[in-house]
Tab-separated table of C-alpha atoms and ligand atoms in Angstrom:
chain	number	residue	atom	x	y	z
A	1	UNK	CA	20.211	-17.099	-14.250
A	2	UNK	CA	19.213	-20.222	-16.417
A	3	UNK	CA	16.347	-21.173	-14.638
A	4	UNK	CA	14.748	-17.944	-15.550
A	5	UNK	CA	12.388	-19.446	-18.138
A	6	UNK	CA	10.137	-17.345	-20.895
A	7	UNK	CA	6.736	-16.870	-19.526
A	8	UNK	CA	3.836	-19.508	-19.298
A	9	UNK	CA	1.416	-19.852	-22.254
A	10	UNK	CA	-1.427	-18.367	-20.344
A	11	UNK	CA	0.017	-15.551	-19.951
A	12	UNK	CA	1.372	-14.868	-23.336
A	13	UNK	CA	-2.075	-15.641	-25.025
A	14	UNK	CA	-3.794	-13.301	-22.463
A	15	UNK	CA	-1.297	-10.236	-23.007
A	16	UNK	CA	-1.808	-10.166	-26.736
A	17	UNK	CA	-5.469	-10.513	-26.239
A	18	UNK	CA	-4.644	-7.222	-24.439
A	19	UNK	CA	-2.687	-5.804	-27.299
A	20	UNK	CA	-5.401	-6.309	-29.286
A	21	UNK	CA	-8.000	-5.014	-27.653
A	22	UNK	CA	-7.525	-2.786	-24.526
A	23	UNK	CA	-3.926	-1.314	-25.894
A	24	UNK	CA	-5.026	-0.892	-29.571
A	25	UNK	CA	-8.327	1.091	-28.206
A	26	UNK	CA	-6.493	3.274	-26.271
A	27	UNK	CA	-3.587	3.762	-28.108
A	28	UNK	CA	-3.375	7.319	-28.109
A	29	UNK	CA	-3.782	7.585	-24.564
A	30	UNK	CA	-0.747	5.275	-23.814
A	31	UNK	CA	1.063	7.297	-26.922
A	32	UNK	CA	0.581	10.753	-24.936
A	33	UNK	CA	1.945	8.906	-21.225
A	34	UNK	CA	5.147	8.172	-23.130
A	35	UNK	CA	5.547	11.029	-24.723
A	36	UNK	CA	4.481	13.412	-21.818
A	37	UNK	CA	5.299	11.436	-19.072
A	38	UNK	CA	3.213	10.570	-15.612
A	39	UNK	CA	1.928	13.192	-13.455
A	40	UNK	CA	-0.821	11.384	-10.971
A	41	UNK	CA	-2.667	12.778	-8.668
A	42	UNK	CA	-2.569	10.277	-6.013
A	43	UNK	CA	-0.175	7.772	-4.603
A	44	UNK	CA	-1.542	4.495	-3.018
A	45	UNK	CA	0.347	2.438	-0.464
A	46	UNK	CA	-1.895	-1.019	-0.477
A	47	UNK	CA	-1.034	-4.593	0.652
A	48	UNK	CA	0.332	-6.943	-1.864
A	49	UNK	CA	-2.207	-8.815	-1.139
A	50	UNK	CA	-3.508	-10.191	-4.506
A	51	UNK	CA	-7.520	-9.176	-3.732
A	52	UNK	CA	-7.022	-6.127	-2.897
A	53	UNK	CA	-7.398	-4.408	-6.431
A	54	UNK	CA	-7.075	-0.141	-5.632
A	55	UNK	CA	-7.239	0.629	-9.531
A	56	UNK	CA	-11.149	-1.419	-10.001
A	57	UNK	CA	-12.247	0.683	-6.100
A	58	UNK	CA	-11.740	3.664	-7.734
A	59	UNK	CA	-12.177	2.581	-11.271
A	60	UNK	CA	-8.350	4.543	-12.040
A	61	UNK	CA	-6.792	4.601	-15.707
A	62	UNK	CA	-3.138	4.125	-16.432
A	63	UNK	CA	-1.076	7.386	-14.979
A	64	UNK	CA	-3.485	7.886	-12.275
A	65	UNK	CA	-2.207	6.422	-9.472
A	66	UNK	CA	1.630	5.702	-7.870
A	67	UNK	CA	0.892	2.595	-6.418
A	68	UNK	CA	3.405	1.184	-3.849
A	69	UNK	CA	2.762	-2.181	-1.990
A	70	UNK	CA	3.924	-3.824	0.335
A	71	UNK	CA	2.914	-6.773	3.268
A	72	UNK	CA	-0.328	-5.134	5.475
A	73	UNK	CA	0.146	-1.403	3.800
A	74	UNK	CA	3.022	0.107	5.982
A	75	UNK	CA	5.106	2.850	6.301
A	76	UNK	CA	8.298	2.183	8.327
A	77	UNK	CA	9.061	5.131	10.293
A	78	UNK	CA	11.663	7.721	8.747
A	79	UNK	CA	15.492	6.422	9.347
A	80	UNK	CA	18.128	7.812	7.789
A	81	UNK	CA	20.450	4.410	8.291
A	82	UNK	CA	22.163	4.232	5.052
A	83	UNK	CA	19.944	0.962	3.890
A	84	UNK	CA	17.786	0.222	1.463
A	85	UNK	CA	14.236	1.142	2.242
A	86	UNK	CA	11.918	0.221	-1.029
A	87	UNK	CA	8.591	2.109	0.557
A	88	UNK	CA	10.190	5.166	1.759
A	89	UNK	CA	12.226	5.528	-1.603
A	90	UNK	CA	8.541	5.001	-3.425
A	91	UNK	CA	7.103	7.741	-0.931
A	92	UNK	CA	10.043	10.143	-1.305
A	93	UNK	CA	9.882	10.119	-5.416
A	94	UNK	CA	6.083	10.578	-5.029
A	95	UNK	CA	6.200	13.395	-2.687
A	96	UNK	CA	9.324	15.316	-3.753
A	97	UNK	CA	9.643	14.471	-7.762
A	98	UNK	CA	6.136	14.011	-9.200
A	99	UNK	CA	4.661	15.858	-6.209
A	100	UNK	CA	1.103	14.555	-5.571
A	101	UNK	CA	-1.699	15.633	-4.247
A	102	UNK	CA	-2.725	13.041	-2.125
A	103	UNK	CA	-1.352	9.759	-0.104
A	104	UNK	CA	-3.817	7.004	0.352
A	105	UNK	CA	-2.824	4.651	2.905
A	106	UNK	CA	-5.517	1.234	1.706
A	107	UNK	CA	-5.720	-1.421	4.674
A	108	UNK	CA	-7.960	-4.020	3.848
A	109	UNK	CA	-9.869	-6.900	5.682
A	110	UNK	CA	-8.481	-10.663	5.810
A	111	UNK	CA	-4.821	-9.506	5.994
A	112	UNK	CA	-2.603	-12.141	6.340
A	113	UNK	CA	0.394	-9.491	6.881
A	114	UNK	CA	-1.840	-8.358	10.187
A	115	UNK	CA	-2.858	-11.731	11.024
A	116	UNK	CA	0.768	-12.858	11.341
A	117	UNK	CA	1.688	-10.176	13.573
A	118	UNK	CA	-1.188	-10.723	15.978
A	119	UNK	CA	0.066	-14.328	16.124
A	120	UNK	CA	3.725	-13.361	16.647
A	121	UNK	CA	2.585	-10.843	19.520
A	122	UNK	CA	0.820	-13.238	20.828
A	123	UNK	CA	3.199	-16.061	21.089
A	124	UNK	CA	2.203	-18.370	18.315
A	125	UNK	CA	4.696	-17.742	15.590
A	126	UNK	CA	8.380	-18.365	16.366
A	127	UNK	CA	9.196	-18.293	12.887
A	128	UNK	CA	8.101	-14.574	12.918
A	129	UNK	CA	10.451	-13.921	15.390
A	130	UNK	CA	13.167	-14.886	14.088
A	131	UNK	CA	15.877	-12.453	13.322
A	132	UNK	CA	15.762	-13.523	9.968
A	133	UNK	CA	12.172	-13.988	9.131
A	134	UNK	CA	11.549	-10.471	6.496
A	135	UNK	CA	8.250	-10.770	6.849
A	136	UNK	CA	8.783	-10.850	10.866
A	137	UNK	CA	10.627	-7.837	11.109
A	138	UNK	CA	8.576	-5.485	8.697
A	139	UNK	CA	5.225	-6.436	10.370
A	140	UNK	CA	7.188	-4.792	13.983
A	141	UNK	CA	6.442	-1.722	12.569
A	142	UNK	CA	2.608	-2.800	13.872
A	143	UNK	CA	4.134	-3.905	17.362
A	144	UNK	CA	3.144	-0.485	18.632
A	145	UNK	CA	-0.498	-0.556	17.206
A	146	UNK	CA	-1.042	-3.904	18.370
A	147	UNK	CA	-0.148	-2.897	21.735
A	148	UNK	CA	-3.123	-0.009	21.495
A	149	UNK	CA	-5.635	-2.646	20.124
A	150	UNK	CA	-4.424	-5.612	22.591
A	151	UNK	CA	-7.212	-4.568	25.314
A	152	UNK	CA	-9.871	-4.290	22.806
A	153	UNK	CA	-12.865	-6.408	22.400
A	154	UNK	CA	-14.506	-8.159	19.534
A	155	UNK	CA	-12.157	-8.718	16.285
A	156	UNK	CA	-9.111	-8.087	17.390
A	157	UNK	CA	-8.026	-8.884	12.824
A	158	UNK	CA	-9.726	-6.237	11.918
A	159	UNK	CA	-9.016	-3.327	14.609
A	160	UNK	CA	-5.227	-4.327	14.162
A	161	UNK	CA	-6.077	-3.948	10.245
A	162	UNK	CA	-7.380	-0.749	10.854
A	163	UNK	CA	-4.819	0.122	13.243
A	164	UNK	CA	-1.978	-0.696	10.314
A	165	UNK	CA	-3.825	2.380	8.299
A	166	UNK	CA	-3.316	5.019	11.247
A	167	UNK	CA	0.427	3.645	12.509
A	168	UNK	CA	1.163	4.287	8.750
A	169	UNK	CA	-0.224	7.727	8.186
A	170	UNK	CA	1.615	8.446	11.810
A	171	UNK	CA	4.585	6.973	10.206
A	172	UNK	CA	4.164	8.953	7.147
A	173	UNK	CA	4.256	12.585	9.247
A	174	UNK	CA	8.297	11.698	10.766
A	175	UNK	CA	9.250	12.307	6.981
A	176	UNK	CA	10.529	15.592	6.638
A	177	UNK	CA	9.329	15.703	3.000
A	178	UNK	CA	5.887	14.625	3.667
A	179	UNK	CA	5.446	16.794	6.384
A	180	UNK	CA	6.222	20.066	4.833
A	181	UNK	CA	4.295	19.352	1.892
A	182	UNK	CA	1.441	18.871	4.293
A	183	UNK	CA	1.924	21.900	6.216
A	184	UNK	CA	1.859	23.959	2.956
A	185	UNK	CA	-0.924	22.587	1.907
A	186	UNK	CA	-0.187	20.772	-1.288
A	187	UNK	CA	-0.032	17.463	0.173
A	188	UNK	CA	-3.270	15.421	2.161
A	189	UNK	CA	-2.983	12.175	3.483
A	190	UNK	CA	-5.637	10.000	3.741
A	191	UNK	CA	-6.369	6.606	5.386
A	192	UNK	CA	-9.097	3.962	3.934
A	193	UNK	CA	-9.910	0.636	4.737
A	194	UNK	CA	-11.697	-1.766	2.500
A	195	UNK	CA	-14.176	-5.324	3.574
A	196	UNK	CA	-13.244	-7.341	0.373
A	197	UNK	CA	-16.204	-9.974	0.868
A	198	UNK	CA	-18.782	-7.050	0.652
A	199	UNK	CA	-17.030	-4.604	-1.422
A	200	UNK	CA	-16.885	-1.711	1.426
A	201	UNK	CA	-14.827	1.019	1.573
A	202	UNK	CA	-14.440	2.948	4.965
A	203	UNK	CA	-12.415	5.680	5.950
A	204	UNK	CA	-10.468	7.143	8.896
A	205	UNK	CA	-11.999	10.097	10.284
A	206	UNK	CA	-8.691	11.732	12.359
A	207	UNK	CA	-10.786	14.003	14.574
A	208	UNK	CA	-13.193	11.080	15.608
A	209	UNK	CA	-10.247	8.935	15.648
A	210	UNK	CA	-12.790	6.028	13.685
A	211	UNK	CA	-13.219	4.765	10.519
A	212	UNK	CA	-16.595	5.391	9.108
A	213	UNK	CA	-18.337	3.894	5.314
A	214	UNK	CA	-17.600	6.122	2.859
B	301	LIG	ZN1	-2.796	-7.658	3.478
């Protein structure tokens, strides 16, 4: 572990700019999340992509959101295999211990995750294919949606973008968890997609089976 190294100078100067200014102004507010611990409303399963920013969308404070991301925003379907699943462990904690309201599945435009798989569908990325590509393997959880968007015209990107939203929130019903919570009622899912270049937001309406602005 030696070539773990302290962290660079930028970095350092900006965090205590943080200290103090945006900690020491809110101090009481971070004072009363320790003490009383987190209860948000809302968890968020976004891409790691590093534009896609869900706390600035919906202009969210500290304790508001359980954010869990991962490459193109998906939910694997439920398997109970013995191995270690990072997003479903995220989603069961949110569902069953702090018990939120809502899921928010946020897809967003310019995906590389969703880009890849289109190209590894499509022939053009053996190194996706690969056995032991990660990134490969996650992103055939979107196999299935790319094979409802394959015959569709115009921007292929963005329907399979799109498409990653709804396979997730499909995904999200085969856990046991998620789906009783929704059938009593204290649990709504929700799918949104966002256009980073012109700061849209748009949303998937179920019984249309569209996304439409918000
Ligand atoms: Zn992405």
């Amino acid at each position: 572990m030696h070539r773990v190294r302290p962290l660079p100078a930028y970095l350092v100067q900006r965090y205590h700019g943080w200290k103090a200014t945006g900690y020491q102004e809110n101090r009481a507010w971070y004072k009363r999340l320790a003490t009383e611990g987190q209860r948000p409303r809302a968890m968020v399963i976004s891409c790691c992509d590093s534009r896609v920013h869900v706390t600035s969308i919906f202009g969210a404070d500290q304790g508001e959101f359980f954010i869990h991301r991962n490459i193109a925003n998906l939910v694997p379907p439920f398997e109970q295999d013995g191995a270690q699943h990072g997003t479903s462990a995220a989603l069961e904690y949110a569902v069953t211990a702090l018990a939120v309201a809502h899921v928010i599945v946020l897809g967003h435009s310019q995906c590389g995750g969703v880009q890849g798989c289109i190209d590894m569908c499509e022939g053009r990325a053996p190194e996706l294919e690969k056995e032991t590509s990660f990134v490969g393997r996650w992103m055939d959880i979107l196999r299935p949606g790319y094979e409802r968007i394959r015959e569709t015209g115009g921007d292929k990107a963005t329907a399979l973008e799109k498409e990653s939203v709804v396979v997730s929130l499909r995904n999200l019903m085969t856990f046991p968890f998620v789906r009783e919570a929704v059938d009593d009622g204290k649990l709504t899912l929700h799918g949104v997609w966002t256009d980073i270049g012109e700061g849209g937001l748009e949303y998937w309406d179920a019984a249309a089976d569209q996304f439409k602005p918000v």
